[in-house]
Short mmCIF file of C-alpha atoms in Angstrom, two decimals:
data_model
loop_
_atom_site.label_atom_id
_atom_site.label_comp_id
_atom_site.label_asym_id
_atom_site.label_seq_id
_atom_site.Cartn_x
_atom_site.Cartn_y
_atom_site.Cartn_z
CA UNK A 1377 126.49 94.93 91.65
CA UNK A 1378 127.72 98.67 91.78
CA UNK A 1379 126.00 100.67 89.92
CA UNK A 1380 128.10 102.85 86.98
CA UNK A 1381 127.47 105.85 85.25
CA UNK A 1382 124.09 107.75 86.08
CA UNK A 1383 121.32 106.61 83.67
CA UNK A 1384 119.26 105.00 86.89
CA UNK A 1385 119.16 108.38 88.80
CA UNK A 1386 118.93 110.14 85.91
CA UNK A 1387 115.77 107.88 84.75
CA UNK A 1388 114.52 107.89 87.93
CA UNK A 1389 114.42 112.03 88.41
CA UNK A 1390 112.63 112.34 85.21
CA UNK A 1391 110.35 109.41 85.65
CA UNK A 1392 109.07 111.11 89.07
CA UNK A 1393 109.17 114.85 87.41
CA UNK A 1394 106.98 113.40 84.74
CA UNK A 1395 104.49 111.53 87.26
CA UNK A 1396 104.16 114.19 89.82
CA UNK A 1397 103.88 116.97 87.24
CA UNK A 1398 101.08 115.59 85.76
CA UNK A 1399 99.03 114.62 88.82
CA UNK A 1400 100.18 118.16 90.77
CA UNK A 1401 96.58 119.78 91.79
CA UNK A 1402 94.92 121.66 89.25
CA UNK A 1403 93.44 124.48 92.05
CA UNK A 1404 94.99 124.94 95.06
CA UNK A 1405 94.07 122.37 97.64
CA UNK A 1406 92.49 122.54 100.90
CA UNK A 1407 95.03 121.94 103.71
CA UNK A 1408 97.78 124.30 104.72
CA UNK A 1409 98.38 124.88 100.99
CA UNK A 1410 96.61 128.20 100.75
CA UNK A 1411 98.63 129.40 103.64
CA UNK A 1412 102.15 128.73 102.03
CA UNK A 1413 100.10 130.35 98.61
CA UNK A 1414 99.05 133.37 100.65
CA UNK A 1415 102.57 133.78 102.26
CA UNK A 1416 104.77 133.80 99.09
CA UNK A 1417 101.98 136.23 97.37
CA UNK A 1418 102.54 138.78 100.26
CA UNK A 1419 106.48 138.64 99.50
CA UNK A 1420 107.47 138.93 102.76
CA UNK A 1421 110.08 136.94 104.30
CA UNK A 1422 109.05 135.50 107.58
CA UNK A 1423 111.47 136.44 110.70
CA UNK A 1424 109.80 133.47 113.31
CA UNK A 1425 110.79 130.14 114.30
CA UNK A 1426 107.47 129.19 115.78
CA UNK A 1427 106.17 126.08 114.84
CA UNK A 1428 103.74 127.25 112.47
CA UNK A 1429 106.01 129.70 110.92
CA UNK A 1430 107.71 126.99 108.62
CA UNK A 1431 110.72 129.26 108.70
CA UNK A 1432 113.01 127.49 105.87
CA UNK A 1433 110.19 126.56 103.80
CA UNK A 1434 108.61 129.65 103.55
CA UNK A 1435 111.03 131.72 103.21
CA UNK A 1436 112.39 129.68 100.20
CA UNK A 1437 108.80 130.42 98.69
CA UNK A 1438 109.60 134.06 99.09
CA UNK A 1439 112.62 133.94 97.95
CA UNK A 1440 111.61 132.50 94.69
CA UNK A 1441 108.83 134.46 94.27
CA UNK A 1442 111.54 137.41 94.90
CA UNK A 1443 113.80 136.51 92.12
CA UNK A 1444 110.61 134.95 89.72
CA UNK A 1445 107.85 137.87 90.16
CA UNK A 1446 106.30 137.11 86.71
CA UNK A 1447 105.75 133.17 88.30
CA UNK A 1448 102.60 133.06 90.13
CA UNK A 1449 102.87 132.21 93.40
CA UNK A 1450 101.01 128.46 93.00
CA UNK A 1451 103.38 127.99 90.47
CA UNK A 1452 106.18 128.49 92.72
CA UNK A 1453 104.90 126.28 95.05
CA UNK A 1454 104.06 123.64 92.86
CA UNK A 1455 108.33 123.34 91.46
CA UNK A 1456 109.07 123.29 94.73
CA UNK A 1457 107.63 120.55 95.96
CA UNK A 1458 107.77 118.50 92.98
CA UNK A 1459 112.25 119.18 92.33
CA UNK A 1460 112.19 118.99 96.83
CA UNK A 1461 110.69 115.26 96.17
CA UNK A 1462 113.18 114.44 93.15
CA UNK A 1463 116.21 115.55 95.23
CA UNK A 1464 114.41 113.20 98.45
CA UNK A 1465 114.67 110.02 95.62
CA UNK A 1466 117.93 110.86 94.72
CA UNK A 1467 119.13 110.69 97.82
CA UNK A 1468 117.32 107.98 98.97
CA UNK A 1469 118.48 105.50 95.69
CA UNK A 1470 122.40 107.00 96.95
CA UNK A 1471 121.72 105.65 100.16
CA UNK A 1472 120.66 102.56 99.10
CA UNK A 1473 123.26 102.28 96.41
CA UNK A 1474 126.12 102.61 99.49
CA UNK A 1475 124.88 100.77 101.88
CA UNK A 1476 124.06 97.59 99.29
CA UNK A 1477 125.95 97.98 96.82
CA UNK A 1478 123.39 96.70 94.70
CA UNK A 1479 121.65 98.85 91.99
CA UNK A 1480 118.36 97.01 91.42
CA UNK A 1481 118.31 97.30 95.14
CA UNK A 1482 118.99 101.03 95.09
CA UNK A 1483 116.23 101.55 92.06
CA UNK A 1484 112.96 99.45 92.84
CA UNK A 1485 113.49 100.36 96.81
CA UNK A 1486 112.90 103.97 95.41
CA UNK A 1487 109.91 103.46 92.99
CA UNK A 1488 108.46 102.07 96.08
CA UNK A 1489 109.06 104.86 98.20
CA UNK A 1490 108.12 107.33 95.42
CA UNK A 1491 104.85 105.45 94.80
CA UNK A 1492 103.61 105.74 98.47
CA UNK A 1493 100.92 107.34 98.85
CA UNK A 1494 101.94 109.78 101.46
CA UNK A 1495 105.06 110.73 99.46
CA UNK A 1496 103.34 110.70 96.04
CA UNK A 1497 100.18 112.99 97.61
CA UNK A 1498 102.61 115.27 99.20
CA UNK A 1499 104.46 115.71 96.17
CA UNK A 1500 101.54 116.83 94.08
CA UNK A 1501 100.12 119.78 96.39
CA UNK A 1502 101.86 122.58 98.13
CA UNK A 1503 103.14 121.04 101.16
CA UNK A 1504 106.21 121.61 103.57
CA UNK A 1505 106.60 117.51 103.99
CA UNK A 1506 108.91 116.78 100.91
CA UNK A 1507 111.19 119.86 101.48
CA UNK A 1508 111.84 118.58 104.76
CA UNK A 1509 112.48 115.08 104.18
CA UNK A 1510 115.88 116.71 101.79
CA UNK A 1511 117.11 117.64 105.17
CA UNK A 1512 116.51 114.38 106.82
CA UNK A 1513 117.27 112.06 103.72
CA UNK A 1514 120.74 113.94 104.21
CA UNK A 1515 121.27 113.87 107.92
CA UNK A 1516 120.48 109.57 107.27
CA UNK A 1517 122.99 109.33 104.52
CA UNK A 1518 125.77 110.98 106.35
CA UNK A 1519 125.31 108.88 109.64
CA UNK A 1520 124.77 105.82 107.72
CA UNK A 1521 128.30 106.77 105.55
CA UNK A 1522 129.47 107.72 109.30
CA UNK A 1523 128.63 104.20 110.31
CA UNK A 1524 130.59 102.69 107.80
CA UNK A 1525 133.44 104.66 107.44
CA UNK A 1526 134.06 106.24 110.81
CA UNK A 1527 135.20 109.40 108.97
CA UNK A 1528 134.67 112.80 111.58
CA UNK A 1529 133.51 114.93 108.47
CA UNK A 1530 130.32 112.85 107.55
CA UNK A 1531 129.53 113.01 111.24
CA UNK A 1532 130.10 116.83 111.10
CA UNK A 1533 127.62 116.76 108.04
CA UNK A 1534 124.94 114.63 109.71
CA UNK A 1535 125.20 117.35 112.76
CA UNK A 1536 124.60 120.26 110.27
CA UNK A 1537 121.59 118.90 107.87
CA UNK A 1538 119.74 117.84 111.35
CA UNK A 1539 120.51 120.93 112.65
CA UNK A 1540 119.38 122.86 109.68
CA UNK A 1541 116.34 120.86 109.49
CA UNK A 1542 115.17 122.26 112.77
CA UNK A 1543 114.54 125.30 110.34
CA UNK A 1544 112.30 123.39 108.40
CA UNK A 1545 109.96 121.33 110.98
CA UNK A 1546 110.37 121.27 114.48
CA UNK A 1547 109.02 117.35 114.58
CA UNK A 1548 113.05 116.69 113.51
CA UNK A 1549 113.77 117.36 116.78
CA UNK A 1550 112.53 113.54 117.73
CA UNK A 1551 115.84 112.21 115.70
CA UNK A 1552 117.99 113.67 118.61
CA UNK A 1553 118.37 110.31 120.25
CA UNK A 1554 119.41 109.15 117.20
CA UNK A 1555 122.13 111.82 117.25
CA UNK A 1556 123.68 111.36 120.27
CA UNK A 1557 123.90 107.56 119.18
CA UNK A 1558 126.06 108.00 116.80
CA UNK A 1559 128.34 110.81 118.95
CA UNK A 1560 128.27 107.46 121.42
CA UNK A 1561 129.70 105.48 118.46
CA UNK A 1562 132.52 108.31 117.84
CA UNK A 1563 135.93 107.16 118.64
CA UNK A 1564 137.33 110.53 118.63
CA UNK A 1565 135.74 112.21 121.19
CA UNK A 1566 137.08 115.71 120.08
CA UNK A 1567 135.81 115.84 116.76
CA UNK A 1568 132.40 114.45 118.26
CA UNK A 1569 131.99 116.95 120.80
CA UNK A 1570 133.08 119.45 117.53
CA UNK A 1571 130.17 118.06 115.76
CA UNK A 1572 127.76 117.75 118.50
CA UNK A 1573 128.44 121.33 118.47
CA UNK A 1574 127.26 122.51 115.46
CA UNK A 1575 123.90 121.37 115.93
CA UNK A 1576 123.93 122.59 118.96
CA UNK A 1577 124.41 125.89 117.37
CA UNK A 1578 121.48 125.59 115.14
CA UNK A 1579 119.43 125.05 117.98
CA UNK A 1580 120.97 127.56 120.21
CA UNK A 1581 120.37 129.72 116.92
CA UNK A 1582 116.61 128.91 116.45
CA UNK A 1583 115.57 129.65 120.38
CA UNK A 1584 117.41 133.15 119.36
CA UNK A 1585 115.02 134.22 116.97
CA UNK A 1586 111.91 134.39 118.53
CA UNK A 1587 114.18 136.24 121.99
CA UNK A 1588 115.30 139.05 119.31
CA UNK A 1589 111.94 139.44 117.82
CA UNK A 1590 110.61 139.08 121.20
CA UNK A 1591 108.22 136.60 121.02
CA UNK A 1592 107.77 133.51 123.40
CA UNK A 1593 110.33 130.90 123.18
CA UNK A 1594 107.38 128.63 123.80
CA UNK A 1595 105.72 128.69 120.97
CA UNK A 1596 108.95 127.18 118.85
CA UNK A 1597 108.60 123.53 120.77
CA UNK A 1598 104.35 123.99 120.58
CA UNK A 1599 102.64 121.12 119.66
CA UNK A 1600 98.82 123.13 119.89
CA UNK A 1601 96.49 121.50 122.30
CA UNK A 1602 96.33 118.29 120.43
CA UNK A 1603 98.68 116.57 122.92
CA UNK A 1604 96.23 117.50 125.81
CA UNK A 1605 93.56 115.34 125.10
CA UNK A 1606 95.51 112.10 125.08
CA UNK A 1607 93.80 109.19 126.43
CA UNK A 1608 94.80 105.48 126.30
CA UNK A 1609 91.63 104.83 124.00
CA UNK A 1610 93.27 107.46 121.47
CA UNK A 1611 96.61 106.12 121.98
CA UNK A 1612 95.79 102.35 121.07
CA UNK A 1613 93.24 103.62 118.20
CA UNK A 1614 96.21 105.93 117.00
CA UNK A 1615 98.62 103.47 117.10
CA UNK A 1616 96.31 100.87 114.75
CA UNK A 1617 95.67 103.77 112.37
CA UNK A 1618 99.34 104.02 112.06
CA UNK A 1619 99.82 100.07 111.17
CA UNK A 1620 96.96 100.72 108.35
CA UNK A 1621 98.37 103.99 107.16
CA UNK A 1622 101.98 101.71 106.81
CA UNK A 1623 100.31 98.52 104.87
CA UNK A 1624 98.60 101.37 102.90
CA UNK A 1625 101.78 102.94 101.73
CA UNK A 1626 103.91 99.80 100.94
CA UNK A 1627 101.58 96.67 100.98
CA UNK A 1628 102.96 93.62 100.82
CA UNK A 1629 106.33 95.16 100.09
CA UNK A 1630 106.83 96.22 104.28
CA UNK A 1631 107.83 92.09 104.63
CA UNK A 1632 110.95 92.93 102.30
CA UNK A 1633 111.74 95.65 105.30
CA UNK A 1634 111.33 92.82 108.01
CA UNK A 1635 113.73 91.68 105.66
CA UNK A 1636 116.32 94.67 105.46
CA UNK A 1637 115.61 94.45 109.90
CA UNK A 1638 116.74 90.60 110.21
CA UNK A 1639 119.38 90.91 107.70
CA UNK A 1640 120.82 93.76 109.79
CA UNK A 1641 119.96 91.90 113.12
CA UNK A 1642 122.25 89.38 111.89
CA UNK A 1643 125.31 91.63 110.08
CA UNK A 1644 125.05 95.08 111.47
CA UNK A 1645 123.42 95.53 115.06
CA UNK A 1646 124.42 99.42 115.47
CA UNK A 1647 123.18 100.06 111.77
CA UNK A 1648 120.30 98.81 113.22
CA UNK A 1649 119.87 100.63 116.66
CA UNK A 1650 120.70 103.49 114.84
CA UNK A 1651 117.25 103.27 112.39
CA UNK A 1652 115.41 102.40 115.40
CA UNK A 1653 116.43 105.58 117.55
CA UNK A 1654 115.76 107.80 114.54
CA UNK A 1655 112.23 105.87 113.13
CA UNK A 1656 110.55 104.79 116.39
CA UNK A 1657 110.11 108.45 118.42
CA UNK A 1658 108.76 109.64 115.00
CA UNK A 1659 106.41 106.48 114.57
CA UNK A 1660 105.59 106.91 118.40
CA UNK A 1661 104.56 110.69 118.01
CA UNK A 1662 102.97 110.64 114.59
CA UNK A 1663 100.52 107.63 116.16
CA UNK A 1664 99.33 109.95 119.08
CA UNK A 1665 99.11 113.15 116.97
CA UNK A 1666 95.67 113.32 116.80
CA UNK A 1667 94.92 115.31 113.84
CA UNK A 1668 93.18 114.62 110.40
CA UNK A 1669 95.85 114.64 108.08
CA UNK A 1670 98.23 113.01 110.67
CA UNK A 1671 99.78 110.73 108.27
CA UNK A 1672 102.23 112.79 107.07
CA UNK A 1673 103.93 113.36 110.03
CA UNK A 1674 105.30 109.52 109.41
CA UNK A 1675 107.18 110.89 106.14
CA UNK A 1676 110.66 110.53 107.93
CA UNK A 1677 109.82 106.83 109.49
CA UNK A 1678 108.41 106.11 105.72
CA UNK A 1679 111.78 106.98 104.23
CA UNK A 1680 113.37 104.75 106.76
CA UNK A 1681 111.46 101.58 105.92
CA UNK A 1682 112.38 102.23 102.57
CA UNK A 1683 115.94 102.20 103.20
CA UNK A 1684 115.30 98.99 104.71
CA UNK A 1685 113.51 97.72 101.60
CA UNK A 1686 117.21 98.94 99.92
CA UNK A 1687 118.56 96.32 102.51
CA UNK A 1688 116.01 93.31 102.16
CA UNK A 1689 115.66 93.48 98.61
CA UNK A 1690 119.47 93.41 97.68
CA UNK A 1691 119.20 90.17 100.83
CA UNK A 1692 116.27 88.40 98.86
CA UNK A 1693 117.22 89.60 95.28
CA UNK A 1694 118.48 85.36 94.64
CA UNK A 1695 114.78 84.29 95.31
CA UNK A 1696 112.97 83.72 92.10
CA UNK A 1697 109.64 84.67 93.84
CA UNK A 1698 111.46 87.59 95.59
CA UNK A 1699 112.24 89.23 92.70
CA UNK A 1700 109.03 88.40 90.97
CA UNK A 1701 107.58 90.41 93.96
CA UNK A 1702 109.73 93.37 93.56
CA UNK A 1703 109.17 94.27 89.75
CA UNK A 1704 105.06 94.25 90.80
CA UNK A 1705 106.24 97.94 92.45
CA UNK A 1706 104.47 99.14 88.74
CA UNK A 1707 101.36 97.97 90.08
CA UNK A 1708 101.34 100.06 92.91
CA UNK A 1709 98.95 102.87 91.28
CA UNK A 1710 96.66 100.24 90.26
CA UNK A 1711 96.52 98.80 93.83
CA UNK A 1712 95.55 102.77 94.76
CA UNK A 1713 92.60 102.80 92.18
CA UNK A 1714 91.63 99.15 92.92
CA UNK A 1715 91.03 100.46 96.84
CA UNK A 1716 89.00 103.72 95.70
CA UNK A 1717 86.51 101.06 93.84
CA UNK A 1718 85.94 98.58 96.45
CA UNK A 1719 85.44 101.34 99.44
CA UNK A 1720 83.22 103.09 96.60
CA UNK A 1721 80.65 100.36 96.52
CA UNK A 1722 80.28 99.60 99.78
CA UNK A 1723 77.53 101.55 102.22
CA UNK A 1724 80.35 102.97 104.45
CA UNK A 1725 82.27 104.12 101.88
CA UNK A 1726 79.52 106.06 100.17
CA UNK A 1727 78.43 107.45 103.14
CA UNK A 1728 82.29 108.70 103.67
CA UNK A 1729 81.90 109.79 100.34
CA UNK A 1730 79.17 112.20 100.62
CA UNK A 1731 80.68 113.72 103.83
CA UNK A 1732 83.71 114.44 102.57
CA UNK A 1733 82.47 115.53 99.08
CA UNK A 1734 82.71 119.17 99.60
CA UNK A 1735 86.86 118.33 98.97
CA UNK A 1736 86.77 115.30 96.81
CA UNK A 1737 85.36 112.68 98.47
CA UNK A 1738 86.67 108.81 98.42
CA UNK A 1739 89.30 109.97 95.61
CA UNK A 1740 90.74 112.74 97.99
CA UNK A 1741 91.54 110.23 101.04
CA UNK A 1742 92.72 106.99 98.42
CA UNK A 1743 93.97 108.39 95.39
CA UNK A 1744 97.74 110.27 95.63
CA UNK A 1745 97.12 111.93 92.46
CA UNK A 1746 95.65 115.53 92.93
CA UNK A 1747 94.61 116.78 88.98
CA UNK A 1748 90.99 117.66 88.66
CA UNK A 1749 90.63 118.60 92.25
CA UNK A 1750 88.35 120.38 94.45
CA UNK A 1751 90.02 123.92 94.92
CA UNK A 1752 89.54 125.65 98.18
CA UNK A 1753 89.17 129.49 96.27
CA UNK A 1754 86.27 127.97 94.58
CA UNK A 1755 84.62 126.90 98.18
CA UNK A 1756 85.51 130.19 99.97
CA UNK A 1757 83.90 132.13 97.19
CA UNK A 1758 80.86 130.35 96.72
CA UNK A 1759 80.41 130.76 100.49
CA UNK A 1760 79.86 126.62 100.60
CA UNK A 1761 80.13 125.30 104.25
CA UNK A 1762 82.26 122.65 105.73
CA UNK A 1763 81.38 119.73 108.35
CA UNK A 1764 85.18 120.37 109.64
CA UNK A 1765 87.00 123.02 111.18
CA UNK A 1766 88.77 125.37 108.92
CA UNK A 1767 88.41 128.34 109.68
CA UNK A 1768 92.74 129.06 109.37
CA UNK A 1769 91.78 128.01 105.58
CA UNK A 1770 89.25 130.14 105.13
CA UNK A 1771 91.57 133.19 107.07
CA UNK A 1772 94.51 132.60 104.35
CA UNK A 1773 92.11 132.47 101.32
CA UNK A 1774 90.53 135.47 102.06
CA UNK A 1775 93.89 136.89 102.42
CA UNK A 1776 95.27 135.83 99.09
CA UNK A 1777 91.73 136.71 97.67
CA UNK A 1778 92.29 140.04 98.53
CA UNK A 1779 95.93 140.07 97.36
CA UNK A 1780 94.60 139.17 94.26
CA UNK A 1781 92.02 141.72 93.40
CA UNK A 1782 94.26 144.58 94.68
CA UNK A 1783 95.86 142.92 91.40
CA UNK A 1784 92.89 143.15 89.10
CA UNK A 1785 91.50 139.88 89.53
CA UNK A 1786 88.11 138.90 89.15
CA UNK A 1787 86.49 135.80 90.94
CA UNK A 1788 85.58 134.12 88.16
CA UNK A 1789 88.97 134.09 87.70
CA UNK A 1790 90.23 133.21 90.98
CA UNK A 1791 87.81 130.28 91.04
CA UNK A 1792 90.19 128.67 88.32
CA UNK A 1793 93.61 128.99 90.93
#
């Protein structure tokens, strides 16, 4: 079934607007949120390539916050995220659409995705995650459109949005296998080596920055001291984590990507290898991140499975019982809820609870949507404490604190942002 005319995408854009707009945070949210906040206040475009200098992202929030100066600089933030997740669906139900040629495929493999949690949380607070899947998304269309067509240009393209990406979030660099895959796959070798090139470029071009600014070259491949403390315990533990944080972003729905993998086993065995080369190193390196908020470093392997759901769907879309399954994707936010109420009234859960309360609690960890939440100006300025490290949290909202007063605000005031 090809899909004609544009009222699914067109649906599907405002649908998401509509959802994430409503649930976007009401205060700004703990996390690196205040940082990004702080950054586009301060209207100063960042010249660093270091992997906490968020080059591309950042300096888009500048640049908006350049040419919008009466927009306050959560606001900015806010649009950003939400139209960098629409343009992420978009592309993902395009994908779909090509490679299936099957519409319902193409729209229900996308609610899915959208509904995730990690996708859905990330698109409601000021994040880097969703800007940076736009570059991926587009690097996996064109090399899935290379795959199938064999054209030079989409491999060119696939070259250029990976390389860009490298701009965005230095964890892209893990699709590199992937990469050279499909320059393997090339039959002209000249226009490969062309392509190959132009990332090559990009990456030539982002060790250049901090060796003109003169700061270490080091510090753009860093991944902190987390990777230092790697045992086998950690690894296995990580790696279980990462199964739960999977089932808890598509439930039962993962079996229609087992699906999308056996139906490609069978038909399409370099499609294949070529998902595997770019998902696994990004599974394999989000699972031994250490870190608290860990999960979203799986964003990229997350949009993958749901390609594959595009693939198993459109392959099961005949069964009865199949199809039943699929239109249940509206349930999703009631499966969310549902989980927040049964770890609520258990002992474990409340205990969790109370912990973590100083930032939401249960409904911070289970629930995507991020209205009515805790606000991290509110907890600087009330002096509360924290059971967890933050003190780079506490650094930026000071910062923007003070940004703000120089302004004429009050605290009473900046409590509400």
């Amino acid at each position: 079934m090809r899909a004609k005319g544009s009222t699914y995408p067109i649906l599907l854009l405002l649908g998401f607007f509509l959802l994430y707009y409503a649930g976007s945070f009401s205060k700004i949210p703990f996390g690196d949120c205040i940082g990004f906040v702080a950054d586009t206040e301060k209207g100063a475009f960042v010249l660093s390539t270091s992997t906490y200098a968020h080059f591309l992202f950042t300096n888009t929030l500048v640049l908006f916050k350049t040419l919008l100066p009466f927009v306050s600089s959560p606001e900015i933030g806010r649009f950003t995220v939400i139209i960098s997740s629409c343009i992420c669906l978009l592309v993902l139900y395009r994908t779909v659409l090509e490679v299936t040629e099957h519409r319902f495929s193409a729209v229900f493999s996308t609610i899915i995705f959208g509904l995730s949690f990690t996708f859905w949380r990330n698109s409601e607070i000021i994040e880097i995650y969703t800007f940076n899947l736009i570059w991926i998304s587009l690097f996996l269309m064109f090399s899935l459109r290379f795959l199938r067509e064999r054209k030079s240009r989409n491999l060119a393209l696939a070259c250029l949005f990976l390389g860009i990406s490298l701009f965005s979030h230095i964890q892209n660099i893990l699709m590199v296998p992937a990469l050279l895959l499909l320059i393997f796959y090339a039959v002209d070798r000249n226009k490969a080596a062309a392509s190959l090139s132009v990332f090559i470029f990009f990456v030539l071009l982002l060790i250049a920055v901090p060796l003109l600014t003169d700061q270490p070259v080091s510090k753009v491949f860093s991944a902190g001291t987390v990777l230092d403390s790697l045992s086998f315990e950690g690894i296995v533990k990580g790696f279980a984590v990462a199964v739960g944080y999977l089932l808890y972003n598509f439930w039962y729905f993962t079996l229609f990507a087992l699906a999308g993998i056996l139906g490609l086993f069978r038909t399409n065995k370099r499609v294949l290898l070529f998902l595997v080369a770019a998902g696994l190193p990004v599974f394999g390196f989000a699972g031994i991140f250490g870190v608290s908020d860990n999960y979203v470093f799986f964003l990229p392997f997350n949009y993958i499975i749901a390609v594959l759901f595009g693939l198993g769907i459109s392959r099961l879309w005949q069964n009865n019982m199949a199809r039943y399954a699929v239109l249940t994707a509206f349930l999703i936010p009631f499966f969310y809820f549902a989980s927040f109420r049964m770890a609520g009234s258990t002992a474990q859960g409340l205990e969790f609870h109370s912990k973590k309360a100083y930032k939401g609690g249960l409904s911070y960890y289970l629930l995507p949507w991020m209205n009515n939440n805790v606000g991290i100006m509110e907890f600087v300025l009330e002096g509360r404490q924290s059971p967890d490290p933050m003190n780079w949290m506490e650094k930026s909202a000071r910062e923007f604190i003070q940004l703000k007063k120089e302004k004429g605000y009050s605290e009473e005031q900046l409590k509400k942002l």
